[in-house]
């Protein structure tokens, strides 16, 4: 699709067209729905971060800390399964094939994030300790999880240009 350079620029947020577009998105998709999704994603991001950065620390202490550690691991698995099912639901609603769905960068980005997290946690659970493989997978997940915040911030006028710039750079990196 050929898009005018003016429409593909982050300056669109500073124009009347950008204002109308943003208002339209809020009306059709719902501001409340976006904020709820963003809140769930923040909970996911915090849970993943606590899981990634506290596993080794918590595994050194008492039974109570071990229980907390495993509850956090299970919560991350549940979040990942939720988001993987959301991707499947999105494919069914849009009636896209598997390949067509993952041609969009955010969809591929999401699945890499959720699958690396899920596999990293399952490796931890299997070996009952941190391994090099789980650390590598969870490091990828951690970075991707925080970058995904830009996706949610794009909808807000004050952070939209930052998200669009990052999105443009990631698209150029992955698809060039």
Coordinates of N, CA and C in Angstrom, one line a residue, residues 90-173:
X90 N -7.9 -13.4 18.0 CA -7.7 -12.4 17.0 C -7.6 -12.9 15.6
X91 N -6.9 -14.1 15.4 CA -6.8 -14.7 14.1 C -8.2 -15.2 13.6
X92 N -9.0 -15.7 14.5 CA -10.3 -16.3 14.2 C -11.3 -15.1 13.8
X93 N -11.2 -14.0 14.6 CA -12.1 -12.9 14.3 C -11.8 -12.3 13.0
X94 N -10.5 -12.1 12.7 CA -10.1 -11.4 11.5 C -10.1 -12.4 10.3
X95 N -10.3 -13.7 10.6 CA -10.3 -14.8 9.6 C -9.0 -14.8 8.8
X96 N -7.9 -14.7 9.5 CA -6.6 -14.7 8.8 C -6.0 -16.1 8.9
X97 N -5.2 -16.4 7.9 CA -4.4 -17.6 8.0 C -3.2 -17.3 9.0
X98 N -2.6 -18.4 9.4 CA -1.5 -18.3 10.4 C -0.4 -17.4 9.8
X99 N -0.1 -17.6 8.6 CA 1.0 -16.9 7.9 C 0.6 -15.4 7.8
X100 N -0.6 -15.1 7.3 CA -1.0 -13.7 7.2 C -1.0 -13.0 8.5
X101 N -1.5 -13.7 9.6 CA -1.5 -13.0 10.9 C -0.1 -12.6 11.3
X102 N 0.8 -13.5 11.1 CA 2.2 -13.2 11.6 C 3.0 -12.4 10.7
X103 N 2.5 -11.9 9.6 CA 3.2 -11.0 8.7 C 3.2 -9.6 9.3
X104 N 2.2 -9.3 10.2 CA 2.2 -8.1 10.9 C 3.2 -8.1 12.1
X105 N 4.1 -7.1 12.1 CA 5.2 -7.1 13.1 C 4.8 -7.3 14.5
X106 N 3.7 -6.6 15.0 CA 3.3 -6.7 16.4 C 2.9 -8.1 16.7
X107 N 2.2 -8.8 15.8 CA 1.8 -10.1 16.1 C 3.0 -11.1 16.3
X108 N 3.9 -10.9 15.4 CA 5.2 -11.7 15.5 C 5.9 -11.4 16.8
X109 N 6.0 -10.1 17.1 CA 6.6 -9.6 18.3 C 6.0 -10.2 19.5
X110 N 4.6 -10.2 19.5 CA 3.9 -10.7 20.7 C 4.2 -12.2 20.9
X111 N 4.1 -13.0 19.8 CA 4.3 -14.4 20.0 C 5.8 -14.8 20.4
X112 N 6.7 -14.0 19.9 CA 8.1 -14.3 20.4 C 8.2 -14.0 21.9
X113 N 7.6 -12.9 22.3 CA 7.6 -12.5 23.7 C 6.9 -13.6 24.6
X114 N 5.7 -14.0 24.2 CA 4.9 -14.9 25.0 C 5.6 -16.3 25.0
X115 N 6.0 -16.8 23.8 CA 6.6 -18.1 23.7 C 8.0 -18.2 24.4
X116 N 8.8 -17.1 24.3 CA 10.1 -17.2 25.0 C 9.9 -17.2 26.5
X117 N 8.9 -16.4 27.0 CA 8.6 -16.4 28.4 C 8.1 -17.8 28.9
X118 N 7.1 -18.3 28.1 CA 6.5 -19.6 28.5 C 7.6 -20.7 28.5
X119 N 8.4 -20.8 27.5 CA 9.4 -21.8 27.4 C 10.4 -21.6 28.5
X120 N 10.9 -20.4 28.8 CA 11.8 -20.1 29.8 C 11.3 -20.5 31.2
X121 N 10.1 -20.2 31.5 CA 9.5 -20.6 32.8 C 9.3 -22.1 32.9
X122 N 8.9 -22.8 31.8 CA 8.8 -24.2 31.8 C 10.1 -24.9 32.0
X123 N 11.2 -24.4 31.4 CA 12.5 -24.9 31.6 C 12.9 -24.8 33.1
X124 N 12.6 -23.6 33.7 CA 12.8 -23.4 35.2 C 12.1 -24.5 36.0
X125 N 10.8 -24.7 35.6 CA 10.0 -25.6 36.4 C 10.5 -27.1 36.2
X126 N 11.0 -27.4 35.1 CA 11.4 -28.8 34.8 C 12.7 -29.1 35.6
X127 N 13.7 -28.1 35.5 CA 15.0 -28.3 36.2 C 15.0 -27.9 37.7
X128 N 13.9 -27.2 38.1 CA 13.8 -26.6 39.4 C 14.9 -25.7 39.8
X129 N 15.5 -25.0 38.8 CA 16.6 -24.1 39.0 C 16.7 -23.2 37.7
X130 N 17.5 -22.2 37.8 CA 17.8 -21.3 36.7 C 18.8 -22.0 35.8
X131 N 18.6 -22.0 34.5 CA 19.6 -22.5 33.6 C 20.0 -21.4 32.6
X132 N 21.1 -21.6 31.9 CA 21.5 -20.7 30.9 C 20.4 -20.5 29.8
X133 N 19.7 -21.6 29.4 CA 18.7 -21.5 28.4 C 17.5 -20.6 28.9
X134 N 17.1 -20.9 30.2 CA 16.0 -20.1 30.7 C 16.3 -18.6 30.9
X135 N 17.6 -18.4 31.3 CA 18.0 -17.0 31.4 C 18.0 -16.3 30.0
X136 N 18.5 -16.9 29.0 CA 18.5 -16.3 27.6 C 17.1 -16.1 27.2
X137 N 16.2 -17.0 27.3 CA 14.8 -16.9 26.8 C 14.1 -15.8 27.6
X138 N 14.3 -15.7 28.9 CA 13.7 -14.7 29.7 C 14.3 -13.3 29.5
X139 N 15.5 -13.3 29.2 CA 16.1 -12.0 28.9 C 15.5 -11.4 27.6
X140 N 15.3 -12.2 26.6 CA 14.6 -11.8 25.4 C 13.2 -11.3 25.7
X141 N 12.5 -12.1 26.5 CA 11.1 -11.8 26.9 C 11.1 -10.5 27.7
X142 N 12.0 -10.3 28.6 CA 12.0 -9.1 29.4 C 12.1 -7.8 28.5
X143 N 13.1 -7.8 27.6 CA 13.3 -6.7 26.7 C 12.0 -6.5 25.9
X144 N 11.5 -7.5 25.3 CA 10.4 -7.4 24.4 C 9.1 -7.0 25.1
X145 N 9.0 -7.4 26.4 CA 7.8 -7.1 27.2 C 7.8 -5.6 27.4
X146 N 8.9 -5.0 27.7 CA 9.0 -3.5 28.0 C 8.8 -2.7 26.7
X147 N 9.4 -3.2 25.6 CA 9.2 -2.5 24.3 C 7.7 -2.5 23.9
X148 N 7.0 -3.6 24.2 CA 5.6 -3.7 23.8 C 4.8 -2.6 24.5
X149 N 5.3 -2.0 25.6 CA 4.6 -0.9 26.2 C 4.3 0.3 25.2
X150 N 5.3 0.4 24.3 CA 5.1 1.5 23.3 C 3.9 1.3 22.4
X151 N 3.5 0.0 22.2 CA 2.3 -0.3 21.5 C 1.1 0.4 22.2
X152 N 1.0 0.2 23.5 CA -0.1 0.7 24.2 C -0.1 2.3 24.3
X153 N 1.2 2.8 24.4 CA 1.3 4.2 24.6 C 1.0 5.0 23.3
X154 N 1.0 4.3 22.1 CA 0.8 5.0 20.9 C -0.6 5.7 20.8
X155 N -1.5 5.2 21.6 CA -2.9 5.8 21.5 C -3.0 7.1 22.3
X156 N -2.0 7.4 23.1 CA -2.1 8.7 23.9 C -1.3 9.8 23.1
X157 N -2.0 10.9 23.0 CA -1.4 12.1 22.3 C 0.0 12.4 22.7
X158 N 0.3 12.4 24.0 CA 1.6 12.8 24.5 C 2.7 11.8 24.2
X159 N 2.3 10.5 24.1 CA 3.4 9.5 23.9 C 3.3 8.8 22.5
X160 N 2.3 9.2 21.7 CA 2.1 8.6 20.4 C 3.3 8.8 19.5
X161 N 3.8 10.0 19.4 CA 5.0 10.1 18.5 C 6.2 9.2 18.9
X162 N 6.4 9.1 20.2 CA 7.5 8.3 20.6 C 7.3 6.8 20.2
X163 N 6.1 6.3 20.4 CA 5.7 5.0 20.1 C 5.8 4.8 18.6
X164 N 5.4 5.8 17.8 CA 5.4 5.6 16.3 C 6.9 5.6 15.8
X165 N 7.7 6.4 16.4 CA 9.1 6.4 16.0 C 9.7 5.0 16.3
X166 N 9.5 4.5 17.5 CA 10.0 3.2 17.9 C 9.5 2.1 17.0
X167 N 8.2 2.2 16.7 CA 7.5 1.2 15.8 C 8.1 1.2 14.4
X168 N 8.4 2.4 13.9 CA 9.0 2.6 12.6 C 10.4 2.0 12.6
X169 N 11.2 2.2 13.6 CA 12.5 1.7 13.7 C 12.5 0.2 13.8
X170 N 11.6 -0.4 14.6 CA 11.5 -1.8 14.7 C 11.1 -2.5 13.4
X171 N 10.1 -1.9 12.7 CA 9.7 -2.4 11.4 C 10.8 -2.3 10.4
X172 N 11.6 -1.3 10.4 CA 12.7 -1.2 9.5 C 13.8 -2.2 9.8
X173 N 14.0 -2.5 11.1 CA 15.0 -3.5 11.5 C 14.5 -4.9 11.2

